[in-house]
PDB file of C-alpha atoms in Angstrom:
ATOM      1  CA  MET Y   1       0.001   0.002   0.005  1.00 43.00           C
ATOM      2  CA  LEU Y   2       2.789   2.405   0.922  1.00 43.00           C
ATOM      3  CA  GLU Y   3       4.568   1.775  -2.370  1.00 46.00           C
ATOM      4  CA  ALA Y   4       1.545   3.086  -4.270  1.00 44.00           C
ATOM      5  CA  LEU Y   5       2.199   6.521  -2.710  1.00 38.00           C
ATOM      6  CA  ILE Y   6       5.906   6.598  -3.623  1.00 45.00           C
ATOM      7  CA  PRO Y   7       7.044   7.874  -7.050  1.00 49.00           C
ATOM      8  CA  ARG Y   8       8.004   4.916  -9.208  1.00 64.00           C
ATOM      9  CA  GLU Y   9      11.649   5.985  -9.603  1.00 73.00           C
ATOM     10  CA  LYS Y  10      12.127   6.385  -5.874  1.00 86.00           C
ATOM     11  CA  ILE Y  11      10.757   2.895  -5.103  1.00 92.00           C
ATOM     12  CA  PHE Y  12      13.832   1.280  -6.612  1.00 94.00           C
ATOM     13  CA  PHE Y  13      16.193   3.259  -4.380  1.00 95.00           C
ATOM     14  CA  GLU Y  14      14.042   2.425  -1.357  1.00 96.00           C
ATOM     15  CA  LEU Y  15      14.248  -1.280  -2.198  1.00 97.00           C
ATOM     16  CA  PHE Y  16      18.002  -1.168  -2.824  1.00 97.00           C
ATOM     17  CA  ALA Y  17      18.469   0.582   0.522  1.00 97.00           C
ATOM     18  CA  LYS Y  18      16.402  -2.071   2.312  1.00 98.00           C
ATOM     19  CA  ALA Y  19      18.426  -4.857   0.721  1.00 98.00           C
ATOM     20  CA  ALA Y  20      21.708  -3.162   1.647  1.00 98.00           C
ATOM     21  CA  GLU Y  21      20.555  -2.642   5.241  1.00 98.00           C
ATOM     22  CA  LYS Y  22      19.654  -6.336   5.517  1.00 98.00           C
ATOM     23  CA  SER Y  23      23.190  -7.175   4.415  1.00 98.00           C
ATOM     24  CA  VAL Y  24      24.619  -4.921   7.114  1.00 99.00           C
ATOM     25  CA  ALA Y  25      22.391  -6.509   9.744  1.00 99.00           C
ATOM     26  CA  ALA Y  26      23.465 -10.017   8.707  1.00 99.00           C
ATOM     27  CA  CYS Y  27      27.177  -9.096   8.675  1.00 99.00           C
ATOM     28  CA  GLU Y  28      26.907  -7.549  12.129  1.00 99.00           C
ATOM     29  CA  ALA Y  29      25.008 -10.596  13.377  1.00 99.00           C
ATOM     30  CA  PHE Y  30      27.757 -12.839  11.982  1.00 99.00           C
ATOM     31  CA  GLU Y  31      30.412 -10.869  13.875  1.00 98.00           C
ATOM     32  CA  THR Y  32      28.308 -11.095  17.049  1.00 98.00           C
ATOM     33  CA  MET Y  33      28.027 -14.856  16.507  1.00 98.00           C
ATOM     34  CA  LEU Y  34      31.828 -15.209  16.364  1.00 98.00           C
ATOM     35  CA  GLY Y  35      32.044 -13.777  19.865  1.00 97.00           C
ATOM     36  CA  ASP Y  36      29.215 -15.948  21.202  1.00 97.00           C
ATOM     37  CA  MET Y  37      29.787 -19.372  19.681  1.00 97.00           C
ATOM     38  CA  GLN Y  38      28.069 -21.194  22.550  1.00 96.00           C
ATOM     39  CA  ASN Y  39      24.803 -19.829  21.117  1.00 97.00           C
ATOM     40  CA  LEU Y  40      25.713 -20.592  17.517  1.00 97.00           C
ATOM     41  CA  ALA Y  41      22.360 -22.086  16.514  1.00 97.00           C
ATOM     42  CA  SER Y  42      20.348 -19.044  17.586  1.00 98.00           C
ATOM     43  CA  HIS Y  43      22.673 -16.699  15.683  1.00 98.00           C
ATOM     44  CA  VAL Y  44      22.454 -18.876  12.577  1.00 98.00           C
ATOM     45  CA  ARG Y  45      18.640 -18.699  12.743  1.00 98.00           C
ATOM     46  CA  ARG Y  46      18.799 -14.921  13.110  1.00 98.00           C
ATOM     47  CA  ILE Y  47      21.017 -14.608  10.031  1.00 99.00           C
ATOM     48  CA  LYS Y  48      18.720 -16.948   8.118  1.00 98.00           C
ATOM     49  CA  SER Y  49      15.770 -14.690   8.941  1.00 98.00           C
ATOM     50  CA  TYR Y  50      17.628 -11.727   7.423  1.00 98.00           C
ATOM     51  CA  GLU Y  51      18.314 -13.853   4.340  1.00 97.00           C
ATOM     52  CA  HIS Y  52      14.602 -14.605   3.935  1.00 97.00           C
ATOM     53  CA  GLU Y  53      13.700 -10.940   4.367  1.00 97.00           C
ATOM     54  CA  ALA Y  54      16.300  -9.929   1.769  1.00 97.00           C
ATOM     55  CA  ASP Y  55      14.904 -12.494  -0.684  1.00 96.00           C
ATOM     56  CA  GLU Y  56      11.499 -10.858  -0.331  1.00 97.00           C
ATOM     57  CA  VAL Y  57      13.022  -7.455  -1.112  1.00 97.00           C
ATOM     58  CA  THR Y  58      14.716  -8.894  -4.190  1.00 97.00           C
ATOM     59  CA  HIS Y  59      11.477 -10.421  -5.419  1.00 96.00           C
ATOM     60  CA  ARG Y  60       9.693  -7.096  -4.924  1.00 96.00           C
ATOM     61  CA  THR Y  61      12.437  -5.322  -6.869  1.00 96.00           C
ATOM     62  CA  VAL Y  62      12.135  -7.712  -9.810  1.00 94.00           C
ATOM     63  CA  ASP Y  63       8.346  -7.448  -9.743  1.00 94.00           C
ATOM     64  CA  THR Y  64       8.542  -3.644  -9.687  1.00 93.00           C
ATOM     65  CA  VAL Y  65      10.832  -3.663 -12.746  1.00 90.00           C
ATOM     66  CA  HIS Y  66       8.240  -5.664 -14.657  1.00 88.00           C
ATOM     67  CA  ARG Y  67       5.445  -3.302 -13.637  1.00 88.00           C
ATOM     68  CA  THR Y  68       7.352  -0.062 -14.363  1.00 85.00           C
ATOM     69  CA  PHE Y  69       7.460   1.529 -17.797  1.00 82.00           C
ATOM     70  CA  VAL Y  70      10.237   4.059 -17.080  1.00 83.00           C
ATOM     71  CA  THR Y  71      13.032   3.005 -14.697  1.00 87.00           C
ATOM     72  CA  PRO Y  72      15.710   5.299 -13.165  1.00 87.00           C
ATOM     73  CA  PHE Y  73      18.437   3.468 -15.106  1.00 89.00           C
ATOM     74  CA  ASP Y  74      18.912   0.420 -17.317  1.00 92.00           C
ATOM     75  CA  ARG Y  75      16.765  -2.592 -16.373  1.00 93.00           C
ATOM     76  CA  ASP Y  76      19.697  -4.962 -16.644  1.00 95.00           C
ATOM     77  CA  ASP Y  77      21.619  -2.829 -14.162  1.00 95.00           C
ATOM     78  CA  ILE Y  78      18.662  -2.947 -11.778  1.00 96.00           C
ATOM     79  CA  HIS Y  79      18.568  -6.734 -11.991  1.00 96.00           C
ATOM     80  CA  ARG Y  80      22.332  -7.013 -11.523  1.00 97.00           C
ATOM     81  CA  LEU Y  81      22.393  -4.600  -8.583  1.00 98.00           C
ATOM     82  CA  ALA Y  82      19.511  -6.371  -6.846  1.00 97.00           C
ATOM     83  CA  GLY Y  83      21.136  -9.736  -7.459  1.00 98.00           C
ATOM     84  CA  ARG Y  84      24.541  -8.773  -6.131  1.00 98.00           C
ATOM     85  CA  LEU Y  85      23.055  -7.188  -3.007  1.00 98.00           C
ATOM     86  CA  ASP Y  86      21.172 -10.427  -2.419  1.00 97.00           C
ATOM     87  CA  ASP Y  87      24.358 -12.453  -3.002  1.00 98.00           C
ATOM     88  CA  VAL Y  88      26.136 -10.698  -0.131  1.00 98.00           C
ATOM     89  CA  LEU Y  89      23.555 -11.857   2.357  1.00 98.00           C
ATOM     90  CA  ASP Y  90      23.265 -15.344   0.842  1.00 98.00           C
ATOM     91  CA  LEU Y  91      27.009 -15.812   1.336  1.00 99.00           C
ATOM     92  CA  VAL Y  92      26.944 -14.602   4.948  1.00 99.00           C
ATOM     93  CA  ASP Y  93      24.119 -17.048   5.557  1.00 99.00           C
ATOM     94  CA  SER Y  94      26.146 -19.781   3.872  1.00 98.00           C
ATOM     95  CA  ALA Y  95      29.212 -19.112   6.043  1.00 99.00           C
ATOM     96  CA  ALA Y  96      27.124 -19.181   9.224  1.00 99.00           C
ATOM     97  CA  ALA Y  97      25.383 -22.393   8.186  1.00 98.00           C
ATOM     98  CA  ARG Y  98      28.728 -24.064   7.463  1.00 98.00           C
ATOM     99  CA  MET Y  99      30.037 -23.169  10.929  1.00 98.00           C
ATOM    100  CA  GLU Y 100      26.996 -24.880  12.444  1.00 98.00           C
ATOM    101  CA  LEU Y 101      27.215 -27.871  10.099  1.00 98.00           C
ATOM    102  CA  TYR Y 102      30.929 -28.368  10.790  1.00 97.00           C
ATOM    103  CA  GLU Y 103      30.336 -28.002  14.549  1.00 96.00           C
ATOM    104  CA  ILE Y 104      32.886 -25.229  14.927  1.00 96.00           C
ATOM    105  CA  HIS Y 105      33.050 -24.059  18.538  1.00 93.00           C
ATOM    106  CA  GLU Y 106      35.613 -21.256  18.325  1.00 96.00           C
ATOM    107  CA  ALA Y 107      36.378 -18.701  15.644  1.00 97.00           C
ATOM    108  CA  THR Y 108      39.938 -18.198  14.427  1.00 97.00           C
ATOM    109  CA  PRO Y 109      41.543 -14.733  14.512  1.00 97.00           C
ATOM    110  CA  GLU Y 110      41.574 -14.799  10.703  1.00 97.00           C
ATOM    111  CA  CYS Y 111      37.843 -15.508  10.556  1.00 98.00           C
ATOM    112  CA  ARG Y 112      37.199 -12.553  12.864  1.00 98.00           C
ATOM    113  CA  GLU Y 113      39.432 -10.349  10.723  1.00 98.00           C
ATOM    114  CA  LEU Y 114      37.671 -11.364   7.502  1.00 99.00           C
ATOM    115  CA  ALA Y 115      34.270 -10.808   9.093  1.00 99.00           C
ATOM    116  CA  GLY Y 116      35.401  -7.369  10.199  1.00 99.00           C
ATOM    117  CA  VAL Y 117      36.462  -6.396   6.672  1.00 99.00           C
ATOM    118  CA  LEU Y 118      33.165  -7.728   5.326  1.00 99.00           C
ATOM    119  CA  THR Y 119      31.117  -5.696   7.816  1.00 99.00           C
ATOM    120  CA  ARG Y 120      33.053  -2.539   7.011  1.00 99.00           C
ATOM    121  CA  ALA Y 121      32.413  -3.050   3.302  1.00 99.00           C
ATOM    122  CA  ALA Y 122      28.737  -3.880   3.864  1.00 99.00           C
ATOM    123  CA  ARG Y 123      28.194  -0.728   5.929  1.00 99.00           C
ATOM    124  CA  LEU Y 124      29.169   1.339   2.909  1.00 99.00           C
ATOM    125  CA  LEU Y 125      26.514  -0.266   0.692  1.00 98.00           C
ATOM    126  CA  PRO Y 126      23.473   1.652   2.062  1.00 98.00           C
ATOM    127  CA  LYS Y 127      25.491   4.860   1.811  1.00 98.00           C
ATOM    128  CA  ALA Y 128      26.440   4.093  -1.789  1.00 98.00           C
ATOM    129  CA  VAL Y 129      22.830   3.323  -2.720  1.00 96.00           C
ATOM    130  CA  ASN Y 130      21.636   6.552  -1.129  1.00 95.00           C
ATOM    131  CA  GLU Y 131      24.308   8.558  -2.931  1.00 96.00           C
ATOM    132  CA  LEU Y 132      23.440   6.825  -6.195  1.00 95.00           C
ATOM    133  CA  GLU Y 133      20.001   8.454  -6.038  1.00 90.00           C
ATOM    134  CA  ARG Y 134      21.712  11.869  -5.802  1.00 89.00           C
ATOM    135  CA  SER Y 135      24.584  11.065  -8.144  1.00 91.00           C
ATOM    136  CA  ARG Y 136      23.453  13.305 -11.014  1.00 86.00           C
ATOM    137  CA  LYS Y 137      24.081  16.315  -8.774  1.00 88.00           C
ATOM    138  CA  ASN Y 138      27.101  14.953  -6.888  1.00 88.00           C
ATOM    139  CA  PRO Y 139      28.743  11.938  -8.544  1.00 93.00           C
ATOM    140  CA  ARG Y 140      31.974  12.348  -6.568  1.00 95.00           C
ATOM    141  CA  ALA Y 141      30.355  11.275  -3.275  1.00 96.00           C
ATOM    142  CA  VAL Y 142      29.207   7.890  -4.572  1.00 96.00           C
ATOM    143  CA  LEU Y 143      32.407   7.279  -6.551  1.00 97.00           C
ATOM    144  CA  ASP Y 144      34.495   7.864  -3.404  1.00 98.00           C
ATOM    145  CA  LEU Y 145      32.408   5.239  -1.590  1.00 98.00           C
ATOM    146  CA  CYS Y 146      32.963   2.800  -4.457  1.00 98.00           C
ATOM    147  CA  ILE Y 147      36.716   3.382  -4.282  1.00 98.00           C
ATOM    148  CA  GLU Y 148      36.692   2.617  -0.545  1.00 99.00           C
ATOM    149  CA  ILE Y 149      34.713  -0.587  -1.098  1.00 99.00           C
ATOM    150  CA  ASN Y 150      37.246  -1.616  -3.751  1.00 99.00           C
ATOM    151  CA  ARG Y 151      40.063  -0.940  -1.276  1.00 99.00           C
ATOM    152  CA  LEU Y 152      38.343  -3.120   1.328  1.00 99.00           C
ATOM    153  CA  GLU Y 153      38.002  -5.902  -1.239  1.00 99.00           C
ATOM    154  CA  ASN Y 154      41.767  -5.803  -1.754  1.00 99.00           C
ATOM    155  CA  GLU Y 155      42.235  -5.917   2.004  1.00 99.00           C
ATOM    156  CA  GLY Y 156      39.863  -8.900   2.223  1.00 98.00           C
ATOM    157  CA  ASP Y 157      41.800 -10.746  -0.480  1.00 98.00           C
ATOM    158  CA  ALA Y 158      45.051 -10.222   1.425  1.00 98.00           C
ATOM    159  CA  VAL Y 159      43.521 -11.433   4.708  1.00 98.00           C
ATOM    160  CA  ALA Y 160      41.987 -14.506   3.035  1.00 98.00           C
ATOM    161  CA  HIS Y 161      45.203 -15.456   1.265  1.00 98.00           C
ATOM    162  CA  ARG Y 162      47.205 -15.045   4.479  1.00 97.00           C
ATOM    163  CA  ALA Y 163      44.635 -17.088   6.406  1.00 98.00           C
ATOM    164  CA  ILE Y 164      44.665 -19.954   3.906  1.00 98.00           C
ATOM    165  CA  ALA Y 165      48.466 -19.944   3.750  1.00 97.00           C
ATOM    166  CA  ARG Y 166      48.610 -20.217   7.528  1.00 96.00           C
ATOM    167  CA  LEU Y 167      46.185 -23.169   7.428  1.00 96.00           C
ATOM    168  CA  PHE Y 168      48.432 -25.105   5.045  1.00 95.00           C
ATOM    169  CA  HIS Y 169      51.529 -24.305   7.060  1.00 96.00           C
ATOM    170  CA  GLU Y 170      50.182 -24.953  10.566  1.00 94.00           C
ATOM    171  CA  GLU Y 171      46.996 -27.063  10.542  1.00 91.00           C
ATOM    172  CA  GLN Y 172      47.702 -30.785  10.896  1.00 93.00           C
ATOM    173  CA  ASP Y 173      44.075 -31.948  10.878  1.00 95.00           C
ATOM    174  CA  LEU Y 174      43.074 -32.236   7.221  1.00 96.00           C
ATOM    175  CA  ARG Y 175      39.331 -32.099   7.926  1.00 95.00           C
ATOM    176  CA  LYS Y 176      39.711 -28.956  10.007  1.00 96.00           C
ATOM    177  CA  LEU Y 177      41.893 -27.430   7.299  1.00 97.00           C
ATOM    178  CA  MET Y 178      39.265 -28.035   4.616  1.00 97.00           C
ATOM    179  CA  LYS Y 179      36.444 -26.716   6.796  1.00 98.00           C
ATOM    180  CA  TRP Y 180      38.191 -23.440   7.553  1.00 98.00           C
ATOM    181  CA  LYS Y 181      39.464 -23.017   3.992  1.00 98.00           C
ATOM    182  CA  GLU Y 182      35.878 -23.244   2.730  1.00 98.00           C
ATOM    183  CA  ILE Y 183      34.586 -20.731   5.307  1.00 98.00           C
ATOM    184  CA  TYR Y 184      37.369 -18.280   4.520  1.00 99.00           C
ATOM    185  CA  GLU Y 185      36.614 -18.548   0.799  1.00 98.00           C
ATOM    186  CA  VAL Y 186      32.889 -17.946   1.335  1.00 99.00           C
ATOM    187  CA  LEU Y 187      33.619 -14.809   3.389  1.00 99.00           C
ATOM    188  CA  GLU Y 188      36.136 -13.627   0.770  1.00 99.00           C
ATOM    189  CA  THR Y 189      33.491 -14.115  -1.928  1.00 99.00           C
ATOM    190  CA  ALA Y 190      30.984 -12.093   0.115  1.00 99.00           C
ATOM    191  CA  ILE Y 191      33.482  -9.226   0.162  1.00 99.00           C
ATOM    192  CA  ASP Y 192      33.938  -9.676  -3.601  1.00 99.00           C
ATOM    193  CA  ARG Y 193      30.174  -9.282  -4.029  1.00 99.00           C
ATOM    194  CA  CYS Y 194      30.319  -5.972  -2.130  1.00 99.00           C
ATOM    195  CA  GLU Y 195      32.900  -4.869  -4.704  1.00 99.00           C
ATOM    196  CA  ASP Y 196      30.583  -6.077  -7.494  1.00 99.00           C
ATOM    197  CA  VAL Y 197      27.847  -3.827  -6.072  1.00 98.00           C
ATOM    198  CA  ALA Y 198      30.291  -0.903  -6.043  1.00 98.00           C
ATOM    199  CA  ASN Y 199      31.365  -1.635  -9.633  1.00 98.00           C
ATOM    200  CA  ILE Y 200      27.757  -1.756 -10.859  1.00 98.00           C
ATOM    201  CA  ILE Y 201      26.967   1.546  -9.100  1.00 98.00           C
ATOM    202  CA  GLU Y 202      30.119   3.133 -10.515  1.00 97.00           C
ATOM    203  CA  GLY Y 203      29.160   2.000 -14.007  1.00 96.00           C
ATOM    204  CA  ILE Y 204      25.667   3.482 -13.640  1.00 95.00           C
ATOM    205  CA  VAL Y 205      27.086   6.816 -12.465  1.00 95.00           C
ATOM    206  CA  ILE Y 206      29.590   6.983 -15.331  1.00 91.00           C
ATOM    207  CA  GLU Y 207      26.917   6.066 -17.870  1.00 87.00           C
ATOM    208  CA  GLN Y 208      24.601   8.772 -16.531  1.00 81.00           C
ATOM    209  CA  GLY Y 209      27.369  11.366 -16.597  1.00 68.00           C
TER     210      GLY Y 209
END
């Protein structure tokens, strides 16, 4: 009902902002989980609830594209942006679910570091989406946010590579090695998806300019 009162162009930015905020909430919940592993199952359920809510936002975005004649930018870009925002949360959910499945009882320092980089990148996504709406007047603001997200992706890559190298040098238990390697790679991919969001937004801004 509320959407009927919002100008069609603005609805997309509202939906992107909601999706980005769900990603932030899930990333923060994941970090909280790492410090409270004795209650792992309840944290995993909380993250899963954010994932379901984000899926609903994505479905609404796709439905709105089909029902809108004039969109604020290219329809393919809308689909890609919505999809990548959803991917971030799906991957956080996947990492949390793996920790429960593998019965991990304590987070490694590297896992905490990766989660921290991911949360910092995710917190920039709502800001970037908000600035995208105003980018015709002030493109520099959103482009600076995209640059910072790209920098964090590079930082995440370095942390993940260092973490995996340490596993192969120090971990004697092959099963534990494979479990942590997989979790690190999922978190690294989540950070990559934040960069994908930034790259899509940057492309939209450049195309509009």
